[in-house]
XYZ file of C-alpha atoms in Angstrom:
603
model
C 19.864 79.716 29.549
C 21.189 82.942 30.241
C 19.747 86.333 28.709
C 21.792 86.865 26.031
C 21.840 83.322 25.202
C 19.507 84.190 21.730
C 22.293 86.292 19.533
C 19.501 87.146 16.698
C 17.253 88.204 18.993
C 19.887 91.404 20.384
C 19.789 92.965 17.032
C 18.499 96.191 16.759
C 14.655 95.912 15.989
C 14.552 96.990 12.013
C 11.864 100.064 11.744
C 10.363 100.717 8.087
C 10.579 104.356 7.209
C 9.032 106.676 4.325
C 11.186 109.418 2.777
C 9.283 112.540 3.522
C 9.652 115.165 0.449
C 7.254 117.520 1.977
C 7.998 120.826 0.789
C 7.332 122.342 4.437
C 10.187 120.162 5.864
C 12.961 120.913 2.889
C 15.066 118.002 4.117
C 15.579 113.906 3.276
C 15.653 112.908 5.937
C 13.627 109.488 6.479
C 10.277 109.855 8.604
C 9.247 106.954 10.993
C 5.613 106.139 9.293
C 3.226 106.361 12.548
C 1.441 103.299 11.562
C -0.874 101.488 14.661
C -0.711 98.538 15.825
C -2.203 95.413 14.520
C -1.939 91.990 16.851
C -4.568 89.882 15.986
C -4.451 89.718 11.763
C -1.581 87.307 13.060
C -4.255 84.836 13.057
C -5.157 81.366 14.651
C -3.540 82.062 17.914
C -1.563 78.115 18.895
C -3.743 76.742 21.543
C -2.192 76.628 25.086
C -1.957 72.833 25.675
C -0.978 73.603 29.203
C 2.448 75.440 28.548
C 2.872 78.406 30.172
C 2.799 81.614 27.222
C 5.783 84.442 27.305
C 3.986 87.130 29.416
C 3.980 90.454 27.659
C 5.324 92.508 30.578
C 7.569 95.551 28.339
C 6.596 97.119 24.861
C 8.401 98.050 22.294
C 7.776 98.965 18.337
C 7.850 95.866 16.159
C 8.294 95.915 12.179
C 5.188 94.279 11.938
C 3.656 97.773 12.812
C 4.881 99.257 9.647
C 3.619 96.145 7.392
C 0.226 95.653 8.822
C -2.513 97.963 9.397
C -4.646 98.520 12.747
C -7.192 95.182 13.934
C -9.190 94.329 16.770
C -6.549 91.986 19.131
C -9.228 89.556 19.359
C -7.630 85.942 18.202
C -9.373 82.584 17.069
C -8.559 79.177 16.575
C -10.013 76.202 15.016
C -12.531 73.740 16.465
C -13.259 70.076 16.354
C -15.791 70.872 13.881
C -13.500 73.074 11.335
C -15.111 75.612 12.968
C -14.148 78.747 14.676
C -13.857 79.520 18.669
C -13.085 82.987 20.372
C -9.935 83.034 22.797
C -10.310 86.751 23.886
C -13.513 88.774 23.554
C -11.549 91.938 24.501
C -11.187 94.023 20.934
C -9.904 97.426 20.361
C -11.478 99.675 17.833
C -8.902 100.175 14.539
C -7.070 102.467 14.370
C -7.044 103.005 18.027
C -4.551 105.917 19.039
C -4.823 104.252 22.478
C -3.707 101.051 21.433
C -0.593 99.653 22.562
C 1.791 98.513 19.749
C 2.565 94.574 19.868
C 6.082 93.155 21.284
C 9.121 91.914 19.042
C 8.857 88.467 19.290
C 12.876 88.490 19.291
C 12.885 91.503 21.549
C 10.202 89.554 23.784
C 12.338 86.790 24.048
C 15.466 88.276 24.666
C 14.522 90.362 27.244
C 13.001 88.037 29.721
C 14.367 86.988 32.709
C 16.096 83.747 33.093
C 12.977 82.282 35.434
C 10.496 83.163 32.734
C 11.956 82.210 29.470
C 10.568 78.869 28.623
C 13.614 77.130 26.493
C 11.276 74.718 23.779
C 11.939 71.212 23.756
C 14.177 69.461 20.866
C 12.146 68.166 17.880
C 13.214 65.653 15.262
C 12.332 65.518 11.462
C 12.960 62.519 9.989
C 16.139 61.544 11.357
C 17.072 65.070 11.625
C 17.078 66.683 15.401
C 16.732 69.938 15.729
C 18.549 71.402 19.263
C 16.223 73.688 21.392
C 18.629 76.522 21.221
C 18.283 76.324 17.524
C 14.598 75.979 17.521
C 14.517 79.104 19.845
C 16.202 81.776 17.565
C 14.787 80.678 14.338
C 10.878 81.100 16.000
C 12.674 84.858 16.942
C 14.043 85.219 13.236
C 10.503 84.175 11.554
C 8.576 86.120 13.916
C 10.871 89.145 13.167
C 12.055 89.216 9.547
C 9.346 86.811 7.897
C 5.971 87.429 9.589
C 5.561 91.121 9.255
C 5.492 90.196 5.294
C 2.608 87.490 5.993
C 1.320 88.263 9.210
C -1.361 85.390 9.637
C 0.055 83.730 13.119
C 0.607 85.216 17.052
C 4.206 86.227 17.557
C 3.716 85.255 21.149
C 3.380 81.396 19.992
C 5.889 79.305 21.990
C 7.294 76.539 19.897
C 6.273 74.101 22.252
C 2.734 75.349 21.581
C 2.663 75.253 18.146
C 4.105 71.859 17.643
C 1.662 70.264 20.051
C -1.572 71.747 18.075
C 0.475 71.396 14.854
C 3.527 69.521 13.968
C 3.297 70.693 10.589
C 2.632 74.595 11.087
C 5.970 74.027 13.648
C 7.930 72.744 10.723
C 6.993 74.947 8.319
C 8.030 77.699 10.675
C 11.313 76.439 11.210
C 12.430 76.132 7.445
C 11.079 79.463 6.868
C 12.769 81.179 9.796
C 15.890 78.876 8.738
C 16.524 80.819 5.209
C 18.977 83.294 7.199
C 20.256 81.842 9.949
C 23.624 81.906 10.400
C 23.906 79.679 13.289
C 23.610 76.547 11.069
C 23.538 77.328 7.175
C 22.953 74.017 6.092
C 19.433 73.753 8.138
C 17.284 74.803 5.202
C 18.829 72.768 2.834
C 18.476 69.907 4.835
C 14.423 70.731 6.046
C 12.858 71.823 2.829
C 12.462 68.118 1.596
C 11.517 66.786 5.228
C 8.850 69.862 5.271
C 7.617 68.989 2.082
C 7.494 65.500 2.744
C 5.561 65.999 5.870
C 3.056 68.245 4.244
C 1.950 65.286 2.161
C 1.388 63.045 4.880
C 0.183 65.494 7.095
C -2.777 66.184 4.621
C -3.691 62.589 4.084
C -4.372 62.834 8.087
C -7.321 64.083 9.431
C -5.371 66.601 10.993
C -6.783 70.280 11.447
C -7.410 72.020 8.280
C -6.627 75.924 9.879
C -3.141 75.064 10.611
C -2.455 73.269 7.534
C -3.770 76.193 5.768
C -1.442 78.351 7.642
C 1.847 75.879 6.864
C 0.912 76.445 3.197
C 0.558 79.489 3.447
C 4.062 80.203 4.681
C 5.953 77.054 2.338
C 4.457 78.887 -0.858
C 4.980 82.775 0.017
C 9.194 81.572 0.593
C 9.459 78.810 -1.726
C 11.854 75.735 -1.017
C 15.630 75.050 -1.508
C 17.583 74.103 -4.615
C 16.897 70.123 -3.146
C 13.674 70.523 -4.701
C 14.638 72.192 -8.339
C 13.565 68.812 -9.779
C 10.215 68.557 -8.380
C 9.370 72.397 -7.662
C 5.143 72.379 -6.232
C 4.195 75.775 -5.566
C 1.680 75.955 -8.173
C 0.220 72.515 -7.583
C 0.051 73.493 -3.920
C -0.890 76.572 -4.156
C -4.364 75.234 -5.729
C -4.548 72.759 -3.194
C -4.457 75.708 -0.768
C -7.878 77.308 -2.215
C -9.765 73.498 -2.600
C -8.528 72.916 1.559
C -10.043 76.394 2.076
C -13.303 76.094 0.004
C -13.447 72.577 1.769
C -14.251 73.617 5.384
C -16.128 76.913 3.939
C -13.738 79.818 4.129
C -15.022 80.992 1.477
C -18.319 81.470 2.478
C -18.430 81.921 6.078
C -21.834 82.741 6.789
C -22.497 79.327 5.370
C -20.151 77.316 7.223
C -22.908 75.269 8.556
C -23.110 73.192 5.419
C -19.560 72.496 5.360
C -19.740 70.829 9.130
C -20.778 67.657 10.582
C -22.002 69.423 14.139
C -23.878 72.568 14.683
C -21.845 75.830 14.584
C -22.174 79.384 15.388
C -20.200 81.924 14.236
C -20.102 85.643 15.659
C -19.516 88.460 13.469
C -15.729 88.890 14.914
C -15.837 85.348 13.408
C -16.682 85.906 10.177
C -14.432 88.665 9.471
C -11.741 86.382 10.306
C -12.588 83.980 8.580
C -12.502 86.200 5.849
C -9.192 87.698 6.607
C -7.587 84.135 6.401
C -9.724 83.369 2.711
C -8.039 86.712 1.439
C -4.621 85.672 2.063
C -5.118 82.232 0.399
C -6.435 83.951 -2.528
C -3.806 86.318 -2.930
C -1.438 83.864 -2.690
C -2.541 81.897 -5.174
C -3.177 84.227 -7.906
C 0.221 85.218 -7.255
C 1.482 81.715 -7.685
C -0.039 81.586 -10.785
C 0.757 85.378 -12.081
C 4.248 84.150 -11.300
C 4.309 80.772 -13.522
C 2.751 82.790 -16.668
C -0.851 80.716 -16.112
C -4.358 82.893 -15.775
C -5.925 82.145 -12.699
C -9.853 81.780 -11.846
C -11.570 84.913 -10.276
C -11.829 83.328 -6.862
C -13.634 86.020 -5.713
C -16.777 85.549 -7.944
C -17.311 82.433 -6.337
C -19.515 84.607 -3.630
C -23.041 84.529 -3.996
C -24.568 87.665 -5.135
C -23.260 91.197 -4.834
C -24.029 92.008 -1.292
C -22.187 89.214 -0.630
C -19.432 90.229 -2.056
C -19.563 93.805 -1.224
C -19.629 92.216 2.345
C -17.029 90.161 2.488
C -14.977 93.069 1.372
C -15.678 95.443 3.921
C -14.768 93.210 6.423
C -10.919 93.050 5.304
C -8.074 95.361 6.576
C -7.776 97.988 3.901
C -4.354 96.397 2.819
C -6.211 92.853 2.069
C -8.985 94.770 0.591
C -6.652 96.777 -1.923
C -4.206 93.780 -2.546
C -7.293 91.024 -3.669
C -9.085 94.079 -5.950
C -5.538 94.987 -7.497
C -4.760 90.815 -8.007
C -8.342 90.522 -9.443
C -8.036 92.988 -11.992
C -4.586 91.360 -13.097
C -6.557 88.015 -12.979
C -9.308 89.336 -15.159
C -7.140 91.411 -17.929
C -5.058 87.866 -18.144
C -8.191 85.742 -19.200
C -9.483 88.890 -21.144
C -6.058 89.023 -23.318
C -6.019 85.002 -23.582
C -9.962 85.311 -25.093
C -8.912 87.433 -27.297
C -6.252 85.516 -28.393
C -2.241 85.991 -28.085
C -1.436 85.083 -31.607
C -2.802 87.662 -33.441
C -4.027 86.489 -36.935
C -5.024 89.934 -38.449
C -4.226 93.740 -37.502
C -7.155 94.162 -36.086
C -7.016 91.578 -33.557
C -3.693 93.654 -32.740
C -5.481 96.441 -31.971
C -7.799 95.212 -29.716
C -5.672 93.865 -27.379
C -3.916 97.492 -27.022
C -7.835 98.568 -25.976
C -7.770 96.152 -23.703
C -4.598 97.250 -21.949
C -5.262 100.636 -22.263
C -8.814 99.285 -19.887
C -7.174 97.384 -17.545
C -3.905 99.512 -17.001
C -6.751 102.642 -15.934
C -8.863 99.935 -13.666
C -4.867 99.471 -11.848
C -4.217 103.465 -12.274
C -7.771 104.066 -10.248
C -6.787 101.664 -7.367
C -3.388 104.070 -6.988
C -5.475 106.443 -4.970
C -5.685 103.759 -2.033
C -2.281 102.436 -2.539
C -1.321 106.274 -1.233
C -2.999 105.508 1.892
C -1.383 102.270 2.430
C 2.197 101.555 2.968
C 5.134 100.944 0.673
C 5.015 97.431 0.485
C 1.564 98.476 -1.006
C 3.108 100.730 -3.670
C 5.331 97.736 -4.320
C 2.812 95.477 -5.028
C 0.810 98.333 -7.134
C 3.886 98.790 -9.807
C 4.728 94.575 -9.757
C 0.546 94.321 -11.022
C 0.480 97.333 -13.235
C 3.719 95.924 -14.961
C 2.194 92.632 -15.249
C -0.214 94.535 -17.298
C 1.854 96.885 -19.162
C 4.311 93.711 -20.835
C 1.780 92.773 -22.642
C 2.023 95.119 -24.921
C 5.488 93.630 -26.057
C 3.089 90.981 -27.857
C 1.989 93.931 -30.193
C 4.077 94.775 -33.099
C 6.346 98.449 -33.405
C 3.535 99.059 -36.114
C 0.504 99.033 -33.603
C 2.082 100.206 -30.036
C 2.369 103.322 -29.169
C 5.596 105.126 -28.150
C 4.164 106.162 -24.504
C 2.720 102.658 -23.786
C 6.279 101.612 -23.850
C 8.079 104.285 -21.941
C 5.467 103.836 -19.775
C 6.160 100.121 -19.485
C 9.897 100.996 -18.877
C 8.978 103.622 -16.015
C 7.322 101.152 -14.010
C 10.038 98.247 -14.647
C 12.427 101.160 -12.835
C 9.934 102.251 -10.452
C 9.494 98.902 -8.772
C 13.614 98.430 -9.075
C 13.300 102.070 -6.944
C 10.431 100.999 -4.544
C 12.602 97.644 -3.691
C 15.761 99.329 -2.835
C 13.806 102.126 -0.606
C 12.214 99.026 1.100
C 15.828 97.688 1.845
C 17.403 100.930 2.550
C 14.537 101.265 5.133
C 13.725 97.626 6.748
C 15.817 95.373 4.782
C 13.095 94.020 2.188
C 15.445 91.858 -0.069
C 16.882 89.009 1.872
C 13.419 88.272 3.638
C 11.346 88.987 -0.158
C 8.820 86.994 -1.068
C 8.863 84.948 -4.205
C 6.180 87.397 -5.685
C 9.004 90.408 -5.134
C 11.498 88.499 -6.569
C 10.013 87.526 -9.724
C 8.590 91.244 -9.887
C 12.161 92.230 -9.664
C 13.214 89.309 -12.472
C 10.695 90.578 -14.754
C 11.960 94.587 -14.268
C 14.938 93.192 -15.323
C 14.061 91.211 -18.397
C 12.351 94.552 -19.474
C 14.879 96.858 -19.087
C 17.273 94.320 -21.086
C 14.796 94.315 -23.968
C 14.875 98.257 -24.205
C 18.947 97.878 -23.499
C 19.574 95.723 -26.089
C 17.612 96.881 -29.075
C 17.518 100.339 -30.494
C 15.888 102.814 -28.206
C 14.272 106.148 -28.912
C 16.567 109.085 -28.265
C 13.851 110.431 -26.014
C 15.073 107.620 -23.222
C 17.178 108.040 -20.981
C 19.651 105.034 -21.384
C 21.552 105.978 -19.077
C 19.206 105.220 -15.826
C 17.665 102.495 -17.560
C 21.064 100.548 -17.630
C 21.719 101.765 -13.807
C 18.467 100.397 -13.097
C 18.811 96.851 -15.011
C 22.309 96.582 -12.924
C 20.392 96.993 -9.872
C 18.068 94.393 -10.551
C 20.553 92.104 -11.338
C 22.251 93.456 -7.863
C 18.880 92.757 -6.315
C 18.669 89.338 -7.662
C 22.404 88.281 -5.943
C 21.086 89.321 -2.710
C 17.851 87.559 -2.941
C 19.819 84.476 -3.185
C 20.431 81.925 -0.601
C 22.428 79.048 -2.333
C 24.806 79.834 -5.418
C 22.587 77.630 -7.562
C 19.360 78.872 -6.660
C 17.231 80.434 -8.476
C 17.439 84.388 -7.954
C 21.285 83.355 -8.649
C 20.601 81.863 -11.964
C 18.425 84.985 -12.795
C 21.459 87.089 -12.380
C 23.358 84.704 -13.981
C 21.101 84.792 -17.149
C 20.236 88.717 -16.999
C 24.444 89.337 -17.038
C 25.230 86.347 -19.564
C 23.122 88.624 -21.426
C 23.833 91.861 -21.428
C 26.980 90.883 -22.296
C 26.168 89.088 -25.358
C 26.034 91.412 -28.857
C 23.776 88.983 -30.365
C 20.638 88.858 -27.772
C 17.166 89.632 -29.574
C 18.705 90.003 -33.357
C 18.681 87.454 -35.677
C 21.289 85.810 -37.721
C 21.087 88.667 -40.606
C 22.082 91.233 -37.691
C 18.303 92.987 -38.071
C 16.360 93.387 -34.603
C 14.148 90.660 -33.339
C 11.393 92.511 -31.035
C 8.840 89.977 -31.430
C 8.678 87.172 -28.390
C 9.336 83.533 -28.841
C 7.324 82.859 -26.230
C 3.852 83.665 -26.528
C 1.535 81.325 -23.715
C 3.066 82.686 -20.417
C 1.256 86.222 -20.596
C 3.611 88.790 -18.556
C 6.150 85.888 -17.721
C 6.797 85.233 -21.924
C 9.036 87.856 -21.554
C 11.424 86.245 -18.930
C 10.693 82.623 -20.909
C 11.477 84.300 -24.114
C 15.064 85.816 -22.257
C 15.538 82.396 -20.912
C 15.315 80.825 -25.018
C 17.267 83.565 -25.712
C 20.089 82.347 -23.395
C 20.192 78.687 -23.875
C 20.488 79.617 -27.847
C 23.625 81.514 -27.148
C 25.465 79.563 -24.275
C 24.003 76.082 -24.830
C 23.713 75.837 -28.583
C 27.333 77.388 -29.228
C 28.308 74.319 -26.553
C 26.341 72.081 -28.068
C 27.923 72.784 -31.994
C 31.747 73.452 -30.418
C 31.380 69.683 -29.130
C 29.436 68.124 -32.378
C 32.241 70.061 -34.496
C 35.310 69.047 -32.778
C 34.725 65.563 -30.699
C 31.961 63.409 -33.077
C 33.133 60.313 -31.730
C 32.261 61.069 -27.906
C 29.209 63.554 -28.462
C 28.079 65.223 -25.115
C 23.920 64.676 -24.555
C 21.998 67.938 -23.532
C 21.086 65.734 -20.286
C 24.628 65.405 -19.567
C 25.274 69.691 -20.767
C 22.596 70.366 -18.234
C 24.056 68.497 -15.204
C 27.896 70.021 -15.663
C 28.988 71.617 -12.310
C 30.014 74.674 -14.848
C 26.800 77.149 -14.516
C 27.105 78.656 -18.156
C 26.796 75.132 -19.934
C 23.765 74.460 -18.741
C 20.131 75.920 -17.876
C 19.321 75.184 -14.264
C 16.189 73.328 -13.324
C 15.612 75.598 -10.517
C 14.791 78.785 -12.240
C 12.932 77.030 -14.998
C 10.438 75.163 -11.740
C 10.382 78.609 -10.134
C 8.530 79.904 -12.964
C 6.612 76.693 -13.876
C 8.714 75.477 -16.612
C 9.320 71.683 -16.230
C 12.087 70.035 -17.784
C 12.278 66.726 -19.728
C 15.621 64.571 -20.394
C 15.388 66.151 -24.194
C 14.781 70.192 -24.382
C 15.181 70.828 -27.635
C 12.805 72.467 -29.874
C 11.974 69.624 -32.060
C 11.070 67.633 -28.879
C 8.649 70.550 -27.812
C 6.953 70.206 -31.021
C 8.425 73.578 -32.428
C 9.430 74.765 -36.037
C 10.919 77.551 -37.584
C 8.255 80.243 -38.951
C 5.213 78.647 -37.155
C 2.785 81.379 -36.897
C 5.058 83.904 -38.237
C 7.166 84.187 -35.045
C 9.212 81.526 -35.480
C 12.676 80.869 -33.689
C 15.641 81.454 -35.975
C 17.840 78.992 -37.128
């Protein structure tokens, strides 16, 4: 294969960049963030099963630099025993000025000789073979667009490698690098259900746990393709992640003897690994559930004692460290706000959930000091939790919320809209974004239509809030791989509604502020939007074709599968966010009446 046979892999290497509005420079110009190296937080190294690796013979900087802070380059894989075993005992101290930064995979790849390039063998899926050309530039595409966001694998892993210590961990590395590639579009459509499939039978093997970890780990963070709208398992699996964890002791390494059949020892470098991996299944998961409206168990608590958990803490990278305190506090104001209950049945009850906010929203405020020291994608994650936090006060009424708590809620729905497009501008965030940015960017969105739709103090500034919302929707588009996915049916929904006059009032004309929805915490605002919509474009469908055809009525099973995208509520977005779909939707089917609990749905 000649040198240039890879095409992704000659693009220029993307480098991540911080505006610097130092007042000593005077100028705009973007500054290169001098961020070291980190190689070995891409975790659980393949093992060599006797293929010969990609030596490292050039450098050159990698965007995984700018996403993930400075650790030791030693690298660890599982054993027969679940247990850990050292590869390389030669470690550099963090933050290292010496340290060499790690390769581009794609740059690696593409700039190796003929003789030492290793082409990977084809694979088939199913019925589905996968060409080793193809296999080739989607590893380079993972390793460089997709990686850097997750970074829990070696970019120097040969395909061949992987699949032979994990046919699963291969997969799942091939539909993720698969989302953009250009040189077969259809090859993520066509994977996601094989990948899922496999996944199942791979854990009802008694394959190794590690690399299963690591495959969901990557399925969950990037979601699937519209082929699985009707049967959407990110939440399930993203539970199933944590009990496969907790099962061979990740989350308690220093007592991962009772969790295996043989005698183990683990070394400190070990431990902290093990750690490392724990934190990122965690994360993940909370996520997973922040993004489905549910409340999610403080993981973390399940360490004994506090020096414990004070240990296992210090032993993370300071963005894993600031990421699981700033997930746990969102974790813990959730199941605060749900004790205290969400349907308030007095004024008082009111009240106290604005206390509670006003707690929580300075515990997130106090971890902005660290967030500073990190990187943007830090600061990113910072606004997406403090909103989470800040919605909630759209459960209070206009009688109990104060005027700042809400400008401050809008401020943060624009910063993050702000911090996204830097990120782009910079190292192309948005067509590589997580599912967590994307539903941090849907729920921006759904704020800034609430303020944009109902009467707004004259204090606001309307006009950059409605700039804002029209990037999010903007945002959205380009998040979007399919035209029937579900960033795509976000926009669809956010624009179907900002053009509507009759969004959030009720049938007397008056203002409606107070949600529908009220069991999704910070995601009842995107449900309520979504109610919202369907009452306007479905309804009006449903009463045009009761009015004029009552001989031939059309079923809402039959509205929902029309080709024509405003008749009908897609099941994708509704699974992204958790919201699973029956053959009858309707209200009375869910159980739901006007005026129950004094926010009922108007008629």
């Amino acid at each position: 294969m000649p040198d240039d046979g890879i095409t992704v892999a000659q693009s220029p290497q993307r480098r991540l960049y911080e505006l610097d509005h130092a007042s000593e420079s005077g100028s705009d110009k973007p500054k290169r963030l001098d961020i070291p190296a980190r190689t070995s937080q891409q975790l659980l190294r393949a093992v060599d099963m006797g293929t010969p690796e990609v030596p490292n013979n050039a450098s050159s900087p990698s965007l995984a630099r700018t996403l993930a802070p400075p650790c030791p380059t030693q690298l660890y894989l599982p054993s027969a025993t679940n247990g850990i075993q050292v590869l390389n005992n030669q470690t550099m101290d963090r933050g290292s000025d010496a340290q060499q930064p790690p390769r581009s995979s794609s740059q690696e790849w593409s700039q190796q000789t003929t003789e030492t390039r290793i082409s990977p063998a084809s694979r088939t899926i199913d019925g589905l073979r996968v060409e080793p050309r193809v296999i080739e530039e989607v590893f380079a595409l993972f390793f460089r667009d997709y990686l850097p966001l997750l970074p829990i694998l070696d970019p120097q892993t040969h395909p061949d490698t992987c699949y032979a210590q994990s046919p699963f961990l291969f997969w799942a590395i091939v539909a993720t690098g698969s989302r953009r590639y250009t040189g077969d579009p259809t090859l993520f459509g066509c994977l996601s259900s094989k990948v899922i499939n496999l996944a199942f039978s791979h854990l009802a093997s008694r394959a190794p746990f590690v690399q299963a970890i690591q495959a969901l780990l990557l399925l969950i963070t990037w979601g699937s393709s519209e082929h699985l709208s009707n049967k959407d398992l990110t939440f399930p699996l993203s539970g199933l992640l944590v009990h496969m964890s907790m099962q061979i002791g990740l989350h308690n390494p220093l007592s991962s003897q009772d969790f295996a059949k043989t005698r183990i020892r683990l070394s400190d470098e070990e431990v902290r690994r093990r750690n490392e991996l724990w934190a990122h299944c965690i994360i993940l998961y909370q996520r997973s559930s922040f993004s489905t409206g549910q409340a999610p168990l403080a993981i973390p608590g399940l360490l004994q004692g506090y020096d414990r958990r004070q240990s296992f803490f210090a032993t993370l990278p300071p963005n894993l460290s600031f990421q699981l305190s700033l997930h746990e506090t969102v974790a813990r104001a959730n199941l605060a706000l749900i004790e205290n209950g969400l349907r308030f049945e007095n004024v008082h009850q009111e009240r106290a959930m604005g206390n509670l906010l006003k707690i929580f929203e300075d515990e997130i405020s106090s971890l902005e000091v660290k967030a500073l020291e990190l990187l943007p994608i830090d600061k990113l994650y910072l606004g997406i939790s403090r909103l989470m936090v800040q919605v909630m006060s759209l459960y209070q009424s206009a009688l109990t919320v104060e005027l700042v708590s809400r400008i401050r809620l809008y401020t943060t729905a624009c910063n993050i809209i702000d911090l996204v497009n830097d990120l782009d501008r910079t190292s192309q965030l948005v067509p590589y974004a997580t599912t967590y940015i994307y539903l941090g960017v849907l729920l921006s969105g759904a704020t800034l239509l609430r303020i944009l739709k109902t009467p707004a103090p004259s204090t606001i500034d309307i006009d950059y809030f409605r700039t804002t919302f029209f990037s999010a929707v903007t945002l959205l588009k380009r998040m979007s791989i399919e035209n029937n996915d579900g960033p795509a049916k976000a926009a669809m929904v956010l624009s179907q509604l900002w053009s509507s006059d009759r969004v959030f009032h009720r049938a007397d004309g008056t203002v409606d502020r107070q949600l529908r929805i009220r069991s999704r915490l910070a995601m009842s605002l995107v449900f309520d939007c979504l109610w919202w919509w369907r009452e306007e474009f479905i309804s009006s469908h449903e009463n045009e074709t009761a009015d004029g055809d009552t001989q031939n009525p059309v079923s809402l099973t039959e509205v929902r599968s029309s080709s024509d995208p405003e008749k009908f509520l897609d099941e994708q977005l509704t699974f992204d966010l958790g919201w699973p779909m029956n053959d009858d939707f309707s209200l009375e089917a869910l159980g739901w009446q006007s005026g129950v609990g004094g926010i009922g749905f108007p008629p």
